[in-house]
PDB file of C-alpha atoms in Angstrom:
ATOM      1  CA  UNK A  20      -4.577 -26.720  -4.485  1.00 30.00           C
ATOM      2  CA  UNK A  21      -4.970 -26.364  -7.895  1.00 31.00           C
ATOM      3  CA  UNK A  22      -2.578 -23.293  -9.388  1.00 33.00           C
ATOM      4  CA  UNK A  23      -3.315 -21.967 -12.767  1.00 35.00           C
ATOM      5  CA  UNK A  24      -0.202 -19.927 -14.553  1.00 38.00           C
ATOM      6  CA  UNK A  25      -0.739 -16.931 -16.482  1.00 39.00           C
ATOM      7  CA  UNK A  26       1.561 -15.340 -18.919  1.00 40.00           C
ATOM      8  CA  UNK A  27       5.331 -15.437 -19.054  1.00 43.00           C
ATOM      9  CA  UNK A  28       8.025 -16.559 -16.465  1.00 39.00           C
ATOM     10  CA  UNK A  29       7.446 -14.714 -13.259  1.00 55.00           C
ATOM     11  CA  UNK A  30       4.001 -13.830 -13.805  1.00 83.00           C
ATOM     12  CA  UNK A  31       1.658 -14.350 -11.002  1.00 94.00           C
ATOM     13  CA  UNK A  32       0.197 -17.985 -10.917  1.00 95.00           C
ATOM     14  CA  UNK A  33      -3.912 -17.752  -9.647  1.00 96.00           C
ATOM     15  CA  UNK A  34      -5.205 -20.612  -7.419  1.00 95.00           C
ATOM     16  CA  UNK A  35      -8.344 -22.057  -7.828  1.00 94.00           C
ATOM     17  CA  UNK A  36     -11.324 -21.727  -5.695  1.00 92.00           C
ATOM     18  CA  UNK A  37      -9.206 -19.204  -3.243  1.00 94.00           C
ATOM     19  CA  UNK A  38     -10.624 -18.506   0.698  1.00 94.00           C
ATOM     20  CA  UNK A  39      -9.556 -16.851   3.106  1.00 94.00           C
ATOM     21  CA  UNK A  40      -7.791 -20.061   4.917  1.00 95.00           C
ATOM     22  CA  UNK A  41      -5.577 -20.643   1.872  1.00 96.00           C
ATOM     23  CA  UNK A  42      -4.948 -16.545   1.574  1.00 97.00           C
ATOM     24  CA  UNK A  43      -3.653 -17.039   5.419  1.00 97.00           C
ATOM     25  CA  UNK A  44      -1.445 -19.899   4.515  1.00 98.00           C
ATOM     26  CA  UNK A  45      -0.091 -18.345   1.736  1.00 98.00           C
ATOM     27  CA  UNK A  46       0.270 -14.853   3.210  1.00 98.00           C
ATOM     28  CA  UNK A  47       2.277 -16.352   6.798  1.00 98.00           C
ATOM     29  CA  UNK A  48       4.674 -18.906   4.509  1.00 98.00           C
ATOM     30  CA  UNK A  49       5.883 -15.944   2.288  1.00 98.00           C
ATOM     31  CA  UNK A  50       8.852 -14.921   3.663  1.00 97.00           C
ATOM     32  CA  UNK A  51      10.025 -18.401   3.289  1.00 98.00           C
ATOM     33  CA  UNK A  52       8.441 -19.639   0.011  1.00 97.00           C
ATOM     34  CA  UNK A  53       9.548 -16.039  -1.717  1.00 96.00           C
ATOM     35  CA  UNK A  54       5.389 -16.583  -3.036  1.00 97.00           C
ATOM     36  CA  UNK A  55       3.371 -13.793  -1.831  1.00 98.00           C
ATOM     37  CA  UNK A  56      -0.691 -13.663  -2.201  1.00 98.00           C
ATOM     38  CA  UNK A  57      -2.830 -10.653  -2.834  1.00 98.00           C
ATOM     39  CA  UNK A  58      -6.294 -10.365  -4.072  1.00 98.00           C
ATOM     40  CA  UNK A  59      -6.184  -8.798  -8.065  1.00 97.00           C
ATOM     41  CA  UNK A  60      -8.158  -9.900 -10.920  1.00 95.00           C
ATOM     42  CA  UNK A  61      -6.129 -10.760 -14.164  1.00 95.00           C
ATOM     43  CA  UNK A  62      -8.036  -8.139 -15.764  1.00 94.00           C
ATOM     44  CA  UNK A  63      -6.906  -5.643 -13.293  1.00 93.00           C
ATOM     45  CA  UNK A  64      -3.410  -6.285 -14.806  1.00 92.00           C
ATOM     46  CA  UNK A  65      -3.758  -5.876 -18.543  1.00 88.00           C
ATOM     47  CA  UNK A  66      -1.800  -2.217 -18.745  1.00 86.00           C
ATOM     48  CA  UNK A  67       1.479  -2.972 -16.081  1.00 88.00           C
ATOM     49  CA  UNK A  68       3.948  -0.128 -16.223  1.00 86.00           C
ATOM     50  CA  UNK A  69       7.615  -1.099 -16.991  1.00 82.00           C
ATOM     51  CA  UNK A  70      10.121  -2.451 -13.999  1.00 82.00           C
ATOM     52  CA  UNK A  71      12.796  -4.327 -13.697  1.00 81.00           C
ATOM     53  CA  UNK A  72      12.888  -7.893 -15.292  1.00 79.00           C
ATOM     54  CA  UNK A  73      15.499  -9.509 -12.589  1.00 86.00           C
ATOM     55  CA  UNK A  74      13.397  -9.684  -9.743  1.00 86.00           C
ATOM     56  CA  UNK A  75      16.851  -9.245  -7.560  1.00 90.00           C
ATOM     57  CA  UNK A  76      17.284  -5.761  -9.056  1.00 94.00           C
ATOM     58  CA  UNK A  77      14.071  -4.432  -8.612  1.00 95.00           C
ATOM     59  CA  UNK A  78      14.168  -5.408  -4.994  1.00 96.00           C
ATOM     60  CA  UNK A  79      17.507  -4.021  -4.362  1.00 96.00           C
ATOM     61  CA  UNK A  80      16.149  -1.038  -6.134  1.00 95.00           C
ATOM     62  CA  UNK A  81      13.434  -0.923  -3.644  1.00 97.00           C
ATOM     63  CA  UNK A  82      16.391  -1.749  -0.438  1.00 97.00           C
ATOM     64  CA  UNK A  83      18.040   1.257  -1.462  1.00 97.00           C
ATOM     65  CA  UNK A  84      14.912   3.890  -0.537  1.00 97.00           C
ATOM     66  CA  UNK A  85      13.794   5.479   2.429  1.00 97.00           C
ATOM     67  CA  UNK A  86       9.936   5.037   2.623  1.00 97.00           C
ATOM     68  CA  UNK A  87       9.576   8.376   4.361  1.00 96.00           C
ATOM     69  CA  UNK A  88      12.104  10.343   2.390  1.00 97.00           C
ATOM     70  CA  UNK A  89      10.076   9.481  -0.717  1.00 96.00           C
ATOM     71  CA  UNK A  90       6.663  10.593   1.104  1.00 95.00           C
ATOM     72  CA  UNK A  91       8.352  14.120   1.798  1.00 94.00           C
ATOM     73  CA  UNK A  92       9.619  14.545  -2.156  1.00 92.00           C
ATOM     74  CA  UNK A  93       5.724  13.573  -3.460  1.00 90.00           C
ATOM     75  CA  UNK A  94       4.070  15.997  -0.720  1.00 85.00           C
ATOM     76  CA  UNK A  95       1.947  18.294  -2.419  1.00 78.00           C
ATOM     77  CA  UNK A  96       2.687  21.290  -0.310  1.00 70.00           C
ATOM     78  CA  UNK A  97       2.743  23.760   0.193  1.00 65.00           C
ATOM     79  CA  UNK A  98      -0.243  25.706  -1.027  1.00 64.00           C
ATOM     80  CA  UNK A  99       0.196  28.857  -3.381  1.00 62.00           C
ATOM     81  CA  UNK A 100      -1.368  31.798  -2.554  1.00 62.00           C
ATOM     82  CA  UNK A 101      -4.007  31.739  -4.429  1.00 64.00           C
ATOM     83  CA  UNK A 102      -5.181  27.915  -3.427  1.00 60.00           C
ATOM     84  CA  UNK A 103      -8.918  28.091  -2.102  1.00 59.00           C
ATOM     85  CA  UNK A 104      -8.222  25.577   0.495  1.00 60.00           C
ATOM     86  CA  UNK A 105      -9.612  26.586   3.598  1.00 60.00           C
ATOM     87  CA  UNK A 106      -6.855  24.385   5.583  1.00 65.00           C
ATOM     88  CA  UNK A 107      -3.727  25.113   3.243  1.00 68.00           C
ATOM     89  CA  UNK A 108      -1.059  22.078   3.224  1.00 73.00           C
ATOM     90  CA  UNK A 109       1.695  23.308   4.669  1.00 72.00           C
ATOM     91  CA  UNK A 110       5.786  23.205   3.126  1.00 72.00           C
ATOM     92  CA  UNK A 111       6.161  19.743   4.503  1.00 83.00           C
ATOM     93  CA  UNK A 112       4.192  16.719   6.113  1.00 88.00           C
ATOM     94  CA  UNK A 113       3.501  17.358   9.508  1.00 86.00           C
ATOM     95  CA  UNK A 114       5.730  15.579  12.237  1.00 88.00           C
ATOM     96  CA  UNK A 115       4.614  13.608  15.449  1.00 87.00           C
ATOM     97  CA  UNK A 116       6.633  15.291  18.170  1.00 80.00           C
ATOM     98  CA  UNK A 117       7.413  12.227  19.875  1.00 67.00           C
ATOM     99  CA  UNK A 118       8.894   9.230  19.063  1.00 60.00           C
ATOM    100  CA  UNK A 119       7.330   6.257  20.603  1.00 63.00           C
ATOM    101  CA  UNK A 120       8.725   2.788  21.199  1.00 62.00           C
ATOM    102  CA  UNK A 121       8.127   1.017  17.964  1.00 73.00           C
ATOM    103  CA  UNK A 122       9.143  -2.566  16.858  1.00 84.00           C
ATOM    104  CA  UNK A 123       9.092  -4.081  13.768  1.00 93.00           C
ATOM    105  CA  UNK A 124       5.319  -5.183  13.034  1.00 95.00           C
ATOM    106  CA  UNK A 125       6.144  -6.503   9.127  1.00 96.00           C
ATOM    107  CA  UNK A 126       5.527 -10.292  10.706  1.00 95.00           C
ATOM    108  CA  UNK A 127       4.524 -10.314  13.885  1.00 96.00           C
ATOM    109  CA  UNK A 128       1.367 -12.360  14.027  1.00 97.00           C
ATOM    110  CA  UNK A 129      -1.021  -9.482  14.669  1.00 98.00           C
ATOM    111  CA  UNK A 130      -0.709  -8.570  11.888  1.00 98.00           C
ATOM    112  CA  UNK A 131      -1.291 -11.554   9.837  1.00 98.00           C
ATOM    113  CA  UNK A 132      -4.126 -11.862  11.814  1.00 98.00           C
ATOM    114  CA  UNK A 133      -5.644  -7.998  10.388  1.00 98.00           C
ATOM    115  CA  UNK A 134      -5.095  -8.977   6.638  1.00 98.00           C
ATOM    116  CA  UNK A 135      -7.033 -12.583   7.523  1.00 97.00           C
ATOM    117  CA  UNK A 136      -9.738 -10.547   8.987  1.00 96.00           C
ATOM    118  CA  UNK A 137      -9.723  -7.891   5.983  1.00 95.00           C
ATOM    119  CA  UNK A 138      -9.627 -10.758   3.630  1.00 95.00           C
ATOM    120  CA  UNK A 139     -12.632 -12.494   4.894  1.00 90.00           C
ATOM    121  CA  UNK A 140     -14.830  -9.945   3.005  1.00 79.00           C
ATOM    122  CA  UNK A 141     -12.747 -10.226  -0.431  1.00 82.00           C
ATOM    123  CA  UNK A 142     -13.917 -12.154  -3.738  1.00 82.00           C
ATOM    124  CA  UNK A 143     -12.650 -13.231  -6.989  1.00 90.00           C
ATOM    125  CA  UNK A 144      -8.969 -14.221  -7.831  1.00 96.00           C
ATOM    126  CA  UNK A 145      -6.040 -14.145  -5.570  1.00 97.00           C
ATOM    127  CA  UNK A 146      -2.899 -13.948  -7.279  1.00 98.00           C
ATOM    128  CA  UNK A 147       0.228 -15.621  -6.334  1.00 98.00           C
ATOM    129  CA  UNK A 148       3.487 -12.918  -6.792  1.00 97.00           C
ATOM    130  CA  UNK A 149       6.999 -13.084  -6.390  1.00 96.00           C
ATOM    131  CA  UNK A 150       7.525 -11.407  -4.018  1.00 97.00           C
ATOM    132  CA  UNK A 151       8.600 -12.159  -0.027  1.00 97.00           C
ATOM    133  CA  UNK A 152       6.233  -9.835   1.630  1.00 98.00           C
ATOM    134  CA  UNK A 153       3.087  -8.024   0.251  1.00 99.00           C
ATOM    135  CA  UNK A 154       4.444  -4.178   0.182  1.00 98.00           C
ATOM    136  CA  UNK A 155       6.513  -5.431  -3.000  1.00 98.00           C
ATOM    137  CA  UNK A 156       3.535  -7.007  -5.088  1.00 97.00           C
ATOM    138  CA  UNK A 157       2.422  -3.861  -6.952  1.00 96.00           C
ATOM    139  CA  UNK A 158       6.080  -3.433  -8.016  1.00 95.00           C
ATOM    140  CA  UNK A 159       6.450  -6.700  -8.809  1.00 96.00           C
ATOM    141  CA  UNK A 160       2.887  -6.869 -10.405  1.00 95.00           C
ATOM    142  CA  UNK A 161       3.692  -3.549 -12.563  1.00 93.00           C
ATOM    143  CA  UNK A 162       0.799  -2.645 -10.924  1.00 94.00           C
ATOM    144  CA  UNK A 163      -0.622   0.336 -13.298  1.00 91.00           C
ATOM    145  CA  UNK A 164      -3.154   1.997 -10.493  1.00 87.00           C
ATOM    146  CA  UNK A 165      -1.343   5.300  -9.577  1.00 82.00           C
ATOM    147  CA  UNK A 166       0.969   5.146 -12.986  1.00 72.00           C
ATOM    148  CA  UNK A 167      -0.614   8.641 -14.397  1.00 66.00           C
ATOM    149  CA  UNK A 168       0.501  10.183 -11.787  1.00 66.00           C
ATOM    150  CA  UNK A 169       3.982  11.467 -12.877  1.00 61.00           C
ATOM    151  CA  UNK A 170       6.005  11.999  -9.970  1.00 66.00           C
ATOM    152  CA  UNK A 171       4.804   8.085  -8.523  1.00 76.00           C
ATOM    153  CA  UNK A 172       7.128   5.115  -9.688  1.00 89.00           C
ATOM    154  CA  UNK A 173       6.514   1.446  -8.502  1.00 92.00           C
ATOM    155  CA  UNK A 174       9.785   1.371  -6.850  1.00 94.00           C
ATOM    156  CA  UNK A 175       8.866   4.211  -4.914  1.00 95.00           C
ATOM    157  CA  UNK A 176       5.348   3.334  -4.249  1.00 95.00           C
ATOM    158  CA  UNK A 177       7.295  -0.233  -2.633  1.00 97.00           C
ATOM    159  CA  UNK A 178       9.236   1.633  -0.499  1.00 98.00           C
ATOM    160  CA  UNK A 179       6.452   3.763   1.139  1.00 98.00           C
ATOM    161  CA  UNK A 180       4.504   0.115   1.674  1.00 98.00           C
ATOM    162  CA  UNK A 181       7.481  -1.266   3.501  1.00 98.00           C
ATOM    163  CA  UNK A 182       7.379   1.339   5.887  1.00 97.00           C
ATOM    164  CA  UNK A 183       4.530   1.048   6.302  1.00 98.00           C
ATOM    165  CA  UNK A 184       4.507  -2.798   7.201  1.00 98.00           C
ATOM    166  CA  UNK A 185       7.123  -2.215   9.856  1.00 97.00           C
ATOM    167  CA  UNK A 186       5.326   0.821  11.365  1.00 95.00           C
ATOM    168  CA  UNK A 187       1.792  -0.270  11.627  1.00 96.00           C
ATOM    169  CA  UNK A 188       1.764  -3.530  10.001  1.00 97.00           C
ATOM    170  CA  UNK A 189      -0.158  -2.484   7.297  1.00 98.00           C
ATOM    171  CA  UNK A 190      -0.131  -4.966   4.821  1.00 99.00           C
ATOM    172  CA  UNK A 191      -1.233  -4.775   0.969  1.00 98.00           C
ATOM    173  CA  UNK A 192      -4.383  -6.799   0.858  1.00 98.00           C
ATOM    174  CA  UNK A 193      -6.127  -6.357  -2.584  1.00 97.00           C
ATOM    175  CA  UNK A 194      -5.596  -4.253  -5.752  1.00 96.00           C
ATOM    176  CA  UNK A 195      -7.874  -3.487  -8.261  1.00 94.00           C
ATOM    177  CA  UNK A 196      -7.598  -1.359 -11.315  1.00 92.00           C
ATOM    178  CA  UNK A 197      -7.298   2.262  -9.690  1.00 90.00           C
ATOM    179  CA  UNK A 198      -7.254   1.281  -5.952  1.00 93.00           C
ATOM    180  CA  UNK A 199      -5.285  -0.397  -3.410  1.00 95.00           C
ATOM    181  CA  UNK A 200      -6.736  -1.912   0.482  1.00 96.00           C
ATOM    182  CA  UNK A 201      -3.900  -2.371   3.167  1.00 98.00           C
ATOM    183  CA  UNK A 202      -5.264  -4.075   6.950  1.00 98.00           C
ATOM    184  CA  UNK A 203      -3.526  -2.230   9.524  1.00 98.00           C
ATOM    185  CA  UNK A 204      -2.494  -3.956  12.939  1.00 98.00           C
ATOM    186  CA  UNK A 205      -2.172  -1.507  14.536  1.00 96.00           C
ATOM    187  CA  UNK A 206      -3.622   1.800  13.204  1.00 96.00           C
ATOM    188  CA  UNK A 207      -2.253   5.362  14.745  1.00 94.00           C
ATOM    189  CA  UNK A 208      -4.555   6.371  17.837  1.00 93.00           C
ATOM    190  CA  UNK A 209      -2.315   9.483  18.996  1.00 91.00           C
ATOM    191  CA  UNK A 210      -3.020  13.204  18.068  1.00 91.00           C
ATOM    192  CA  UNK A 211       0.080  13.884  16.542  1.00 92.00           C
ATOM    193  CA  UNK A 212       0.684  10.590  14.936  1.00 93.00           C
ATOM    194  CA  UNK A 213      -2.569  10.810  13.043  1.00 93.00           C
ATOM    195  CA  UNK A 214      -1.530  14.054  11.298  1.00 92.00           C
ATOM    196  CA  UNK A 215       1.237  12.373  10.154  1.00 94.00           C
ATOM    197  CA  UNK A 216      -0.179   9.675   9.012  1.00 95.00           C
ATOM    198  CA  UNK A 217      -3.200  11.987   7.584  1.00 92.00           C
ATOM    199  CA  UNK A 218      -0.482  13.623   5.834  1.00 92.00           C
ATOM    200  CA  UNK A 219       1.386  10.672   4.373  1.00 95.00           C
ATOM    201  CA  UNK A 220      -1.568   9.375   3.115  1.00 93.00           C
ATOM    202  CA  UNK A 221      -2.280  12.757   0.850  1.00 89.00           C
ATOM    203  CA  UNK A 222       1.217  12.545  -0.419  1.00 91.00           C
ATOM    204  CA  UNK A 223       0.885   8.675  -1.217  1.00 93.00           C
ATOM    205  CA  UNK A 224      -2.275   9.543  -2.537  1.00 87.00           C
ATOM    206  CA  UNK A 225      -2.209  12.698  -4.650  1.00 66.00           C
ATOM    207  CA  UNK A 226      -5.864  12.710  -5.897  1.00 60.00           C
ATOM    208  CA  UNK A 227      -7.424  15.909  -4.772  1.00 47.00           C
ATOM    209  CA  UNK A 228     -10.389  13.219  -3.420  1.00 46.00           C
ATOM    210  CA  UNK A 229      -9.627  12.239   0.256  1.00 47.00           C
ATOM    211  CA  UNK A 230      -8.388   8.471  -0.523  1.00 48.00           C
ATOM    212  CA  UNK A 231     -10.279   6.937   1.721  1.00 47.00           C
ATOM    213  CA  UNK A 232     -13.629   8.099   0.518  1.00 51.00           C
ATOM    214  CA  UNK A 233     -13.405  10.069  -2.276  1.00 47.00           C
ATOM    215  CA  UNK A 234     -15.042  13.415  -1.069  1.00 51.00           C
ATOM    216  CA  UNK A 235     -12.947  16.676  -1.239  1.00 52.00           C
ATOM    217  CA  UNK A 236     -10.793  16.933   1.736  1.00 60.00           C
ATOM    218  CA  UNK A 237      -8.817  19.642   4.316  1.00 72.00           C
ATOM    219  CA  UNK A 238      -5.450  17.824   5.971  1.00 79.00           C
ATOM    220  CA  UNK A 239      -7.310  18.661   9.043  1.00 79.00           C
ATOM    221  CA  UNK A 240     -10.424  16.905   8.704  1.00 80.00           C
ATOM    222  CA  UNK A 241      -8.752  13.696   7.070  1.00 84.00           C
ATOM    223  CA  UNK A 242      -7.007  13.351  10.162  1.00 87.00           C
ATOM    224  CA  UNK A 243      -9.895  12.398  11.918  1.00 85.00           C
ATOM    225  CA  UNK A 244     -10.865   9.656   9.520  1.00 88.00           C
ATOM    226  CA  UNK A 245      -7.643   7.568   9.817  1.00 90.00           C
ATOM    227  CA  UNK A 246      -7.616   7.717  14.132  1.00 93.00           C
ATOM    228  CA  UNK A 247      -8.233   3.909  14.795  1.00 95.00           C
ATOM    229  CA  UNK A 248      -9.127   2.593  11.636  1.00 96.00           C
ATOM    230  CA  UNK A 249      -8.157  -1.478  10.568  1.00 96.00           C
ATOM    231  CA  UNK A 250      -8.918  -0.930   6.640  1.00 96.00           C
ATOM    232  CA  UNK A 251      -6.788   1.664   5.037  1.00 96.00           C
ATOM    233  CA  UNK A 252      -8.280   2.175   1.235  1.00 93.00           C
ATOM    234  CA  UNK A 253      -6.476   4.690  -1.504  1.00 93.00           C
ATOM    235  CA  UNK A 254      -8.083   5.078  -5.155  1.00 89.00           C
ATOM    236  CA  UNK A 255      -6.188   7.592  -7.778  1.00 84.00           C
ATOM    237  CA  UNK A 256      -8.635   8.981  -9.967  1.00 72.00           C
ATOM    238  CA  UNK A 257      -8.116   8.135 -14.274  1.00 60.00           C
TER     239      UNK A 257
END
């Protein structure tokens, strides 16, 4: 393997002639080789907002958030009175009423296996980041793709991504400009875990659009969308 660096110390380093088989060695080795691998193109990177220069401070920054605190302070609801939504959001995202056995699915090997599979259809550079696991790469990236939106930070974005990993082993897969593909393991499938989900995405997401396909959206219809799905996609409008 051929690595090409780019920029200043700590800037990502891009392999040549990347697959699919090198993005699965990479991606299973990170934890250990602190060198994590996700699919951006240099040019995708021009306008980074500003972070933390010691890598060990913007990671502790990161440690010291609660993925689904920050999801409840960007939610979006609830809607004023004179909203036209014909499914209002209400004050706060809605809850699953049980709590199912979960385990930690950051590394299990399912879900390697989901970001192999959702990498199989990517092209063009794959970057090599800093970073131990992928939910940290936009941070460490200064990853610009939801930066107009005010109330979003990178630091906060990381934290949402880390839960994320551990509750559905989603896993940051490829960034471009504006948008941002996870692979999830394994994807909610209940009734009530889907409308949280549905509404975690909206808050992560605050585009009007629904973030997976861009069309105007109710809570209640986006719920539907989400039930089952491997590929989760968000793009914030510019």
């Amino acid at each position: 393997m051929t690595v090409t660096e780019s920029g200043q110390a700590g800037s990502p380093s891009f392999p040549d002639h990347p697959d699919a088989d090198l993005y699965d060695h990479l991606l299973r080795r990170a934890h250990v080789t602190g060198r994590c691998p996700v699919w951006v193109s240099p040019a995708d990177l021009e306008h980074t907002l500003e972070r933390p220069d010691d890598p060990d401070e913007l990671f502790d920054a990161i440690d010291r958030l609660d993925g689904e605190a920050v999801l409840a302070r960007w939610w979006p609801g609830p809607c004023g009175a004179e909203c036209p939504c014909r499914d209002p959001f209400p004050v706060s995202i809605p809850r699953a009423r049980a709590l199912r056995p979960t385990r930690d699915l950051a590394r299990r090997p399912e879900t390697f296996d989901a970001a192999i599979e959702c990498a199989r259809g990517a092209s063009g550079p794959l970057a090599l980041v800093d970073a131990y696991r992928p939910a940290d790469t936009p941070a460490v990236l200064g990853w610009s793709g939801a930066g107009h939106h005010p109330h979003h930070d990178l630091v906060g974005l990381a934290a949402v991504l880390r839960y994320w990993e551990r509750r559905w082993g989603a896993l940051v897969v490829a960034l471009t400009r504006s948008r941002m593909y996870l692979s999830v393991a394994r994807p909610p499938m209940y009734d009530d875990e889907c409308e949280q989900v549905a509404g975690e995405h909206l808050a992560f997401c605050a585009a009007r659009p629904d973030p997976q396909n861009g069309d105007g959206h109710s809570l209640r219809r986006y719920v539907g969308t989400i039930r089952g799905a491997g590929v989760w996609s968000f793009g914030w409008t510019r």
